[in-house]
Coordinates of N, CA, C and O in Angstrom, one line a residue:
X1 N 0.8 -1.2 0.0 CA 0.0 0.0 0.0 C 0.9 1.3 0.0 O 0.9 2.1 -0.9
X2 N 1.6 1.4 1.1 CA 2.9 2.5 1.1 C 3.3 2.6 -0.4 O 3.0 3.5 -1.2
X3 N 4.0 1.5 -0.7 CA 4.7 1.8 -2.7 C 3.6 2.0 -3.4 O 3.8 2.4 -4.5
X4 N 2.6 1.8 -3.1 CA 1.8 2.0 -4.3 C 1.9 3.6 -4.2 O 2.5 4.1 -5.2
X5 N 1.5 4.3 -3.3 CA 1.1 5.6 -3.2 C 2.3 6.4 -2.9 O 2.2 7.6 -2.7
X6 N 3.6 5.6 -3.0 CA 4.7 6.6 -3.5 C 5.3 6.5 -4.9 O 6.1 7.3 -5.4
X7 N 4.7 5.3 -5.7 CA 4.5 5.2 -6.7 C 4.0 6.0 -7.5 O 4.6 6.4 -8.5
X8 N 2.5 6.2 -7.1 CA 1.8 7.6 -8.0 C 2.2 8.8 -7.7 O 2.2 9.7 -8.4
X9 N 2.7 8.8 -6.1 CA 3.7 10.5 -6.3 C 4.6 10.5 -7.5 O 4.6 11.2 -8.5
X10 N 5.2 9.9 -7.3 CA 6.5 9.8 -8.1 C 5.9 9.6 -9.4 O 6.9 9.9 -9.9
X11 N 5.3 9.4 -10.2 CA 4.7 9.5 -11.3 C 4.4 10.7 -11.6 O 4.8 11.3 -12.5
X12 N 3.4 11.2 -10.5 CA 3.1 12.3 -10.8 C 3.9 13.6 -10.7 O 3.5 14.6 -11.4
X13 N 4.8 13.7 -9.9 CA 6.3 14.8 -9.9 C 6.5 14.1 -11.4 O 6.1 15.0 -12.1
X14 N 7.0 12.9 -12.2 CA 7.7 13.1 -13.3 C 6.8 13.8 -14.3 O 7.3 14.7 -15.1
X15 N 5.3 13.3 -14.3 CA 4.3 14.2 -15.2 C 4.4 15.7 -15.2 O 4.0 16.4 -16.2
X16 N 5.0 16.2 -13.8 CA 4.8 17.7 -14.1 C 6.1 18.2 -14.2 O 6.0 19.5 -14.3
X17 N 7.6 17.6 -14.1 CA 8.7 18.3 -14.7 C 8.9 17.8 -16.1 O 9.2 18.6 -16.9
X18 N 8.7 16.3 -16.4 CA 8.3 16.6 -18.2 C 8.3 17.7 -19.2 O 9.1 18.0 -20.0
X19 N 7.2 18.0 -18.9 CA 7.3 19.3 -19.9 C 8.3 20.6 -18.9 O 7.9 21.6 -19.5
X20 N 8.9 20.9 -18.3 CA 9.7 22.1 -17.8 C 10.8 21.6 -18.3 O 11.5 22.5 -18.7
X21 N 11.4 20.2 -18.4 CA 12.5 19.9 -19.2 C 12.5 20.2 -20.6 O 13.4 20.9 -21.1
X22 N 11.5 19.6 -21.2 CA 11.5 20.1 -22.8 C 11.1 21.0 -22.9 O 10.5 21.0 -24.0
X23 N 10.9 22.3 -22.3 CA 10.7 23.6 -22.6 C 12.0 23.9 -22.8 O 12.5 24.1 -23.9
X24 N 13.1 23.7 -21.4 CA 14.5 24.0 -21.4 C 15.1 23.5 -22.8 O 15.4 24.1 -23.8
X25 N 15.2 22.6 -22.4 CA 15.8 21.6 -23.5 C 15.3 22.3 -25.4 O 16.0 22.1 -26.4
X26 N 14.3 22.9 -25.5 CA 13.8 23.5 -26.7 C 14.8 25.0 -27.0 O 15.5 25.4 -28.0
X27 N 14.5 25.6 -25.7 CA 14.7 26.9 -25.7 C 15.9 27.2 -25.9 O 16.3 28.3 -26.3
X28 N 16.7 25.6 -25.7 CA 18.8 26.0 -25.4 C 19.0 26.1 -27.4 O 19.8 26.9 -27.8
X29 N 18.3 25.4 -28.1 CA 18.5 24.7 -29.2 C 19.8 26.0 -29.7 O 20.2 27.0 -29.0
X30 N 20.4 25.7 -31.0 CA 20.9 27.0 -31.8 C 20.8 27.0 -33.0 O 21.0 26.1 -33.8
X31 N 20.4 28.6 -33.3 CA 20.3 28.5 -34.9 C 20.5 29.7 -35.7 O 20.7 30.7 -35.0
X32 N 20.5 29.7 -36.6 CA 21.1 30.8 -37.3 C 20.5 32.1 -36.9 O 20.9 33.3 -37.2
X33 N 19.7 31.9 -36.3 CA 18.8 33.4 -36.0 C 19.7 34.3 -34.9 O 20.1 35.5 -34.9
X34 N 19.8 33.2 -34.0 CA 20.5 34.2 -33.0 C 22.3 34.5 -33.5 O 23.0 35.2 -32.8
X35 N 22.6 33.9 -34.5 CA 24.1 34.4 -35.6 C 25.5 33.8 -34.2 O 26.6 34.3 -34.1
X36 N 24.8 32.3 -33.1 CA 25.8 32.6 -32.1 C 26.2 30.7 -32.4 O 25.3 29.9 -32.6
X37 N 27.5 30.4 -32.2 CA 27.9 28.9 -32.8 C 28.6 28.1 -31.5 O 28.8 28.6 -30.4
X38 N 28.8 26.7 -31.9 CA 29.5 26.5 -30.6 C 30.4 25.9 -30.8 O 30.3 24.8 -31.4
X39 N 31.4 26.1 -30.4 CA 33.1 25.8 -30.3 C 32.8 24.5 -30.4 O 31.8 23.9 -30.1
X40 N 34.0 23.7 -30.9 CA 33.7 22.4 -31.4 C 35.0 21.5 -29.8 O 35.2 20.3 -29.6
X41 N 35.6 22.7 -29.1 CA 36.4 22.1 -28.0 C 35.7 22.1 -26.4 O 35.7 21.3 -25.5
X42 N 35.0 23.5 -26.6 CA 34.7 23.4 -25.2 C 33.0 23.7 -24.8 O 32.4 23.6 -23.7
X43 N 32.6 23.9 -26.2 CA 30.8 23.9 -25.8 C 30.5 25.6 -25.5 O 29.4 26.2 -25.5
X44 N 31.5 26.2 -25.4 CA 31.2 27.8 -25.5 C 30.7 28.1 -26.5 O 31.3 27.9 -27.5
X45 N 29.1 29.0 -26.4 CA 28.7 29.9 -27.6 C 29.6 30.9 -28.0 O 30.1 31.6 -27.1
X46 N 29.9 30.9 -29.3 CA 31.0 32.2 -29.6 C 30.1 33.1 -31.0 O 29.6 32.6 -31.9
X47 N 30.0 35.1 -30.6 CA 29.5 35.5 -31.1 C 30.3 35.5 -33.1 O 31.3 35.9 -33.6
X48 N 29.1 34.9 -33.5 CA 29.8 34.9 -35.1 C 29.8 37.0 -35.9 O 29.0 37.9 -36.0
X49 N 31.2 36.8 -36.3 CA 31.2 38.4 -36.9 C 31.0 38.3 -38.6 O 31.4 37.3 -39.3
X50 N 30.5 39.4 -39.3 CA 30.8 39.6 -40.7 C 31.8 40.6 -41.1 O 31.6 41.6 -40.5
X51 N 32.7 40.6 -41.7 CA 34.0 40.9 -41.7 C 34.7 41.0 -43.3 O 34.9 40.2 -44.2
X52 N 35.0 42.2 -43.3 CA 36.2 42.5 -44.6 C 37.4 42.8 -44.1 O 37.4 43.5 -43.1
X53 N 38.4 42.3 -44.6 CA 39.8 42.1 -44.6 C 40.8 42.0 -45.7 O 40.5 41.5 -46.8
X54 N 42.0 42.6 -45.4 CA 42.9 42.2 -46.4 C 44.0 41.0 -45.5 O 44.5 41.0 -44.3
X55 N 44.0 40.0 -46.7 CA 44.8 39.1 -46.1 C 45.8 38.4 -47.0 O 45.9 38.8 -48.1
X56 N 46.5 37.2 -46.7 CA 47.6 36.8 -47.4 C 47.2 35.3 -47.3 O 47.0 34.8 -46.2
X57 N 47.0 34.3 -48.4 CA 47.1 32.7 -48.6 C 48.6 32.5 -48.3 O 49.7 32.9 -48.8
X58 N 48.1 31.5 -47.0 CA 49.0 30.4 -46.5 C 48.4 29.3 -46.8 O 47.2 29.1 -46.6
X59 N 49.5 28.3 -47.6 CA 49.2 26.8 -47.8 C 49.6 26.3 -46.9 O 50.5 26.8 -46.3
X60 N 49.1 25.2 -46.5 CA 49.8 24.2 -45.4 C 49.9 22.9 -45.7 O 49.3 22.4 -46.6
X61 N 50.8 22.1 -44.9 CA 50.8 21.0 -45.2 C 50.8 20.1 -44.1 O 51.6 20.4 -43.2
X62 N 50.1 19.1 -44.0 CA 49.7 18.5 -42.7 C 49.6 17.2 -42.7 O 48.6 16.9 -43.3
X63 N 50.3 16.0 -42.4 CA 50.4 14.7 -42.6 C 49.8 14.1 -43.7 O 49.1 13.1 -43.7
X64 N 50.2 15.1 -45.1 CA 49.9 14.8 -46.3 C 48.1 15.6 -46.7 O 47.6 15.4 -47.8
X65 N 47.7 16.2 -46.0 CA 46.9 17.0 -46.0 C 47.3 18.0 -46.5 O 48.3 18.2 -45.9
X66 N 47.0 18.8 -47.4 CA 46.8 20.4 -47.7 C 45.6 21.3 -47.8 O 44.8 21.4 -48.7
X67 N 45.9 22.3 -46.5 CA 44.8 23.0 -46.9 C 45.5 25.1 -46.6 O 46.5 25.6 -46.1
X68 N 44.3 25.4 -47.0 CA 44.7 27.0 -46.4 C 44.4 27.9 -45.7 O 43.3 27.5 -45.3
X69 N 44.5 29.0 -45.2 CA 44.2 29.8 -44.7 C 44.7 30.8 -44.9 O 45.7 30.9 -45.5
X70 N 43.7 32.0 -44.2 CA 43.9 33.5 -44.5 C 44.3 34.2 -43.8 O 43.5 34.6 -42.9
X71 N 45.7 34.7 -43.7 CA 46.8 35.3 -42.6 C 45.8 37.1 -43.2 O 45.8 37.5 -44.3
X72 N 45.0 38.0 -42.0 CA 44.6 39.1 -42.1 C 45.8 40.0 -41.4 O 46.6 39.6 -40.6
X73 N 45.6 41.1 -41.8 CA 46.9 42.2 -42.1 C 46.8 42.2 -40.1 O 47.8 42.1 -39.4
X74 N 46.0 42.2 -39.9 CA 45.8 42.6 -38.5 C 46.1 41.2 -37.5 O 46.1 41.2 -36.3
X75 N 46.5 40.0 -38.3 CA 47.1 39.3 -37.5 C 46.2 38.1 -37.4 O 46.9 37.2 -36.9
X76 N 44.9 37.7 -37.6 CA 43.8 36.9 -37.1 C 44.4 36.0 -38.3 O 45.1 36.4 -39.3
X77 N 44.1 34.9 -38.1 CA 44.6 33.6 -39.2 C 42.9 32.8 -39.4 O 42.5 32.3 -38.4
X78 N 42.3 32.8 -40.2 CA 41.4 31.8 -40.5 C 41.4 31.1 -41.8 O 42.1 31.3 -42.8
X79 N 40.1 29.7 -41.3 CA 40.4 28.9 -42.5 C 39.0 28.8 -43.0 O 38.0 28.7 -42.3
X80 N 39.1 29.1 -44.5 CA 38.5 29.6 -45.4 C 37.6 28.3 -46.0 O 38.1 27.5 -46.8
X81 N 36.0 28.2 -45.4 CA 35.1 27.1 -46.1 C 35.1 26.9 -47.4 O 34.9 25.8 -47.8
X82 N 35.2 28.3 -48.3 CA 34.6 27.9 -49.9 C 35.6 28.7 -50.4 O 35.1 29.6 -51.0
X83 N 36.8 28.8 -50.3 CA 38.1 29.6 -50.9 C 38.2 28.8 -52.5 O 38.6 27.6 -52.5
X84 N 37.9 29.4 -53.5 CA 38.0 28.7 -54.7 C 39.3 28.4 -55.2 O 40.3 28.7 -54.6
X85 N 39.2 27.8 -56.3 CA 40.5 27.6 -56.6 C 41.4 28.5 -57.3 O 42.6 28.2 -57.4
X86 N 41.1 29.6 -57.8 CA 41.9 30.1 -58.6 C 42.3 31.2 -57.0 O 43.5 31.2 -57.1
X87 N 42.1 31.6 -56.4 CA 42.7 32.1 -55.3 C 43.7 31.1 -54.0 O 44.1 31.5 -52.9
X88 N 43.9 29.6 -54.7 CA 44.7 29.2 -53.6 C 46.1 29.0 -54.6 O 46.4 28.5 -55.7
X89 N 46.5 29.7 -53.7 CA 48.3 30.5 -54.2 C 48.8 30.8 -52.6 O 48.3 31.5 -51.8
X90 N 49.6 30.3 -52.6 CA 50.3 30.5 -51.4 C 51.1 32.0 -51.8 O 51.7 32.2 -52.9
X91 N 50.8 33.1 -50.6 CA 51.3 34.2 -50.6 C 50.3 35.5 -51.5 O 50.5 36.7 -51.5
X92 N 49.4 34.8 -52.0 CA 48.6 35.7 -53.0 C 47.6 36.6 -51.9 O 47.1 36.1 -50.9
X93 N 47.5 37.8 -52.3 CA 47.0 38.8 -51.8 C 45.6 39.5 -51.8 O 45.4 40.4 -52.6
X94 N 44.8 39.0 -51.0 CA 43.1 39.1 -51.2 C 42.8 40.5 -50.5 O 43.6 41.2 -49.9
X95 N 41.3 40.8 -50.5 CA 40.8 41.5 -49.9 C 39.2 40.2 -49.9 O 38.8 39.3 -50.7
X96 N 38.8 40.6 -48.7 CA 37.7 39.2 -48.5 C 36.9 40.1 -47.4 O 37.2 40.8 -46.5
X97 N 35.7 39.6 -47.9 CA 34.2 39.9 -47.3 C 33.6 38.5 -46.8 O 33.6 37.7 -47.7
X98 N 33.1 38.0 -45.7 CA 32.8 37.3 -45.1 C 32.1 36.9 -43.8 O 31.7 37.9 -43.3
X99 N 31.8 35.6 -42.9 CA 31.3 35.9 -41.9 C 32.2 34.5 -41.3 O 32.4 33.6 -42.1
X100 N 32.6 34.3 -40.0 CA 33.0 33.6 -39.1 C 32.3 32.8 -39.1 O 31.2 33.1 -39.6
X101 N 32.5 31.2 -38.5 CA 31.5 30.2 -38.5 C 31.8 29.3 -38.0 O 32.2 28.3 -38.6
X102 N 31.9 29.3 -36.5 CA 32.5 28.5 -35.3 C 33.9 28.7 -35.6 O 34.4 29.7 -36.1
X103 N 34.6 27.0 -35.1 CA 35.8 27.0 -35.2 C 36.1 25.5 -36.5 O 35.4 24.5 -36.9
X104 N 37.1 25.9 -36.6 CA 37.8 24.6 -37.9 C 38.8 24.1 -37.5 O 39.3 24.5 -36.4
X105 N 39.4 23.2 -38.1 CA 40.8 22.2 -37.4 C 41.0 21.7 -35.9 O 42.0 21.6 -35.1
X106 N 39.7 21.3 -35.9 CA 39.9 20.7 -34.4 C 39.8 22.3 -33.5 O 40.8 22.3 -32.8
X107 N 39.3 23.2 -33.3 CA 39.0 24.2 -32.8 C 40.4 25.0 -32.7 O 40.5 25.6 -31.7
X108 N 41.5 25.1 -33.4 CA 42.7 25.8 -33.3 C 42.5 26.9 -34.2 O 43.4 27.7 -33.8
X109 N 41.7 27.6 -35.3 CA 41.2 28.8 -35.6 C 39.6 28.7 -36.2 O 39.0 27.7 -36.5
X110 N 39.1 30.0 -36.3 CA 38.1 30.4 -37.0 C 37.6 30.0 -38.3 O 38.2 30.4 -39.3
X111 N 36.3 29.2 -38.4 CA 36.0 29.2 -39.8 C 35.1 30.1 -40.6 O 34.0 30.6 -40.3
X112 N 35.7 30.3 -41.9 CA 35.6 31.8 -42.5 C 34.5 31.5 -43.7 O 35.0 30.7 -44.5
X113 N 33.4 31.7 -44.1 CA 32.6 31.8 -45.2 C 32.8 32.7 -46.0 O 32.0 33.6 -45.8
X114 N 33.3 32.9 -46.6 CA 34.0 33.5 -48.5 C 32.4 34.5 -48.8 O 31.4 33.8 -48.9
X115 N 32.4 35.7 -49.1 CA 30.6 36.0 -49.5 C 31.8 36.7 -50.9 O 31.6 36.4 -52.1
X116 N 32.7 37.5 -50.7 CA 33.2 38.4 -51.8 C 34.7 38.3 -51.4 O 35.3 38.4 -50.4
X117 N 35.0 38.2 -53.0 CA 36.8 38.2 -52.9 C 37.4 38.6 -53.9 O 36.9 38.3 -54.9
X118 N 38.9 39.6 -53.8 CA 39.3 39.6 -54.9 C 40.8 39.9 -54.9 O 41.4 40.3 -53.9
X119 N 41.1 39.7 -55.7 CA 42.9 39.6 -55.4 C 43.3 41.4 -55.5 O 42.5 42.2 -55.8
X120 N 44.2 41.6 -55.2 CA 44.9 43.0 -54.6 C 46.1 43.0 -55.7 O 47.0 43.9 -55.7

């Protein structure tokens, strides 16, 4: 008799935090609306920027990997999602419009979305 009737408590506390969890759980979600991403190392939201720069192609080379990135005059290094091909030239000299988009390589820089580019 006791378990039974701590039984339907207990049922009934889980019926009424149910939904206060999936409200939570809805509300955390992320999406482009709020323009905010999450680090692929530590779970931090990081505010995403849109951004023009002048920068320089670096090639790299990485346990037979190659890829590039964009050394900006101001020092920031990102790697570049849709860098086409006729701009990967190691040392070649862009000016680039774009927006941030979390992080790339295992979270060690910024990943960069290409909107406008043109060589210098």
């Amino acid at each position: 008799m006791v378990t039974e009737i701590l039984m339907k408590k207990l049922l009934f506390s889980a019926l009424l935090i149910l939904p206060l969890i999936l409200t939570v759980a809805c509300s955390t979600s992320y999406s482009d609306k709020d323009r905010h991403s999450q680090s692929s190392k530590s779970g931090i939201r990081v505010q995403e920027k849109t951004m023009r720069f002048k920068a320089t192609v670096i090639k790299h080379h990485d346990n037979g990997d190659v890829y590039y990135t964009l050394l900006s005059t101001t020092g920031g290094e990102y790697y570049p999602t849709n860098l086409e091909f006729p701009y990967r030239e190691n040392g070649l000299h862009l000016q680039v419009y774009g927006e941030t988009e979390g992080y790339a390589r295992g979270g060690k820089m910024r990943a960069f979305h290409i909107i406008d580019i043109s060589s210098n």
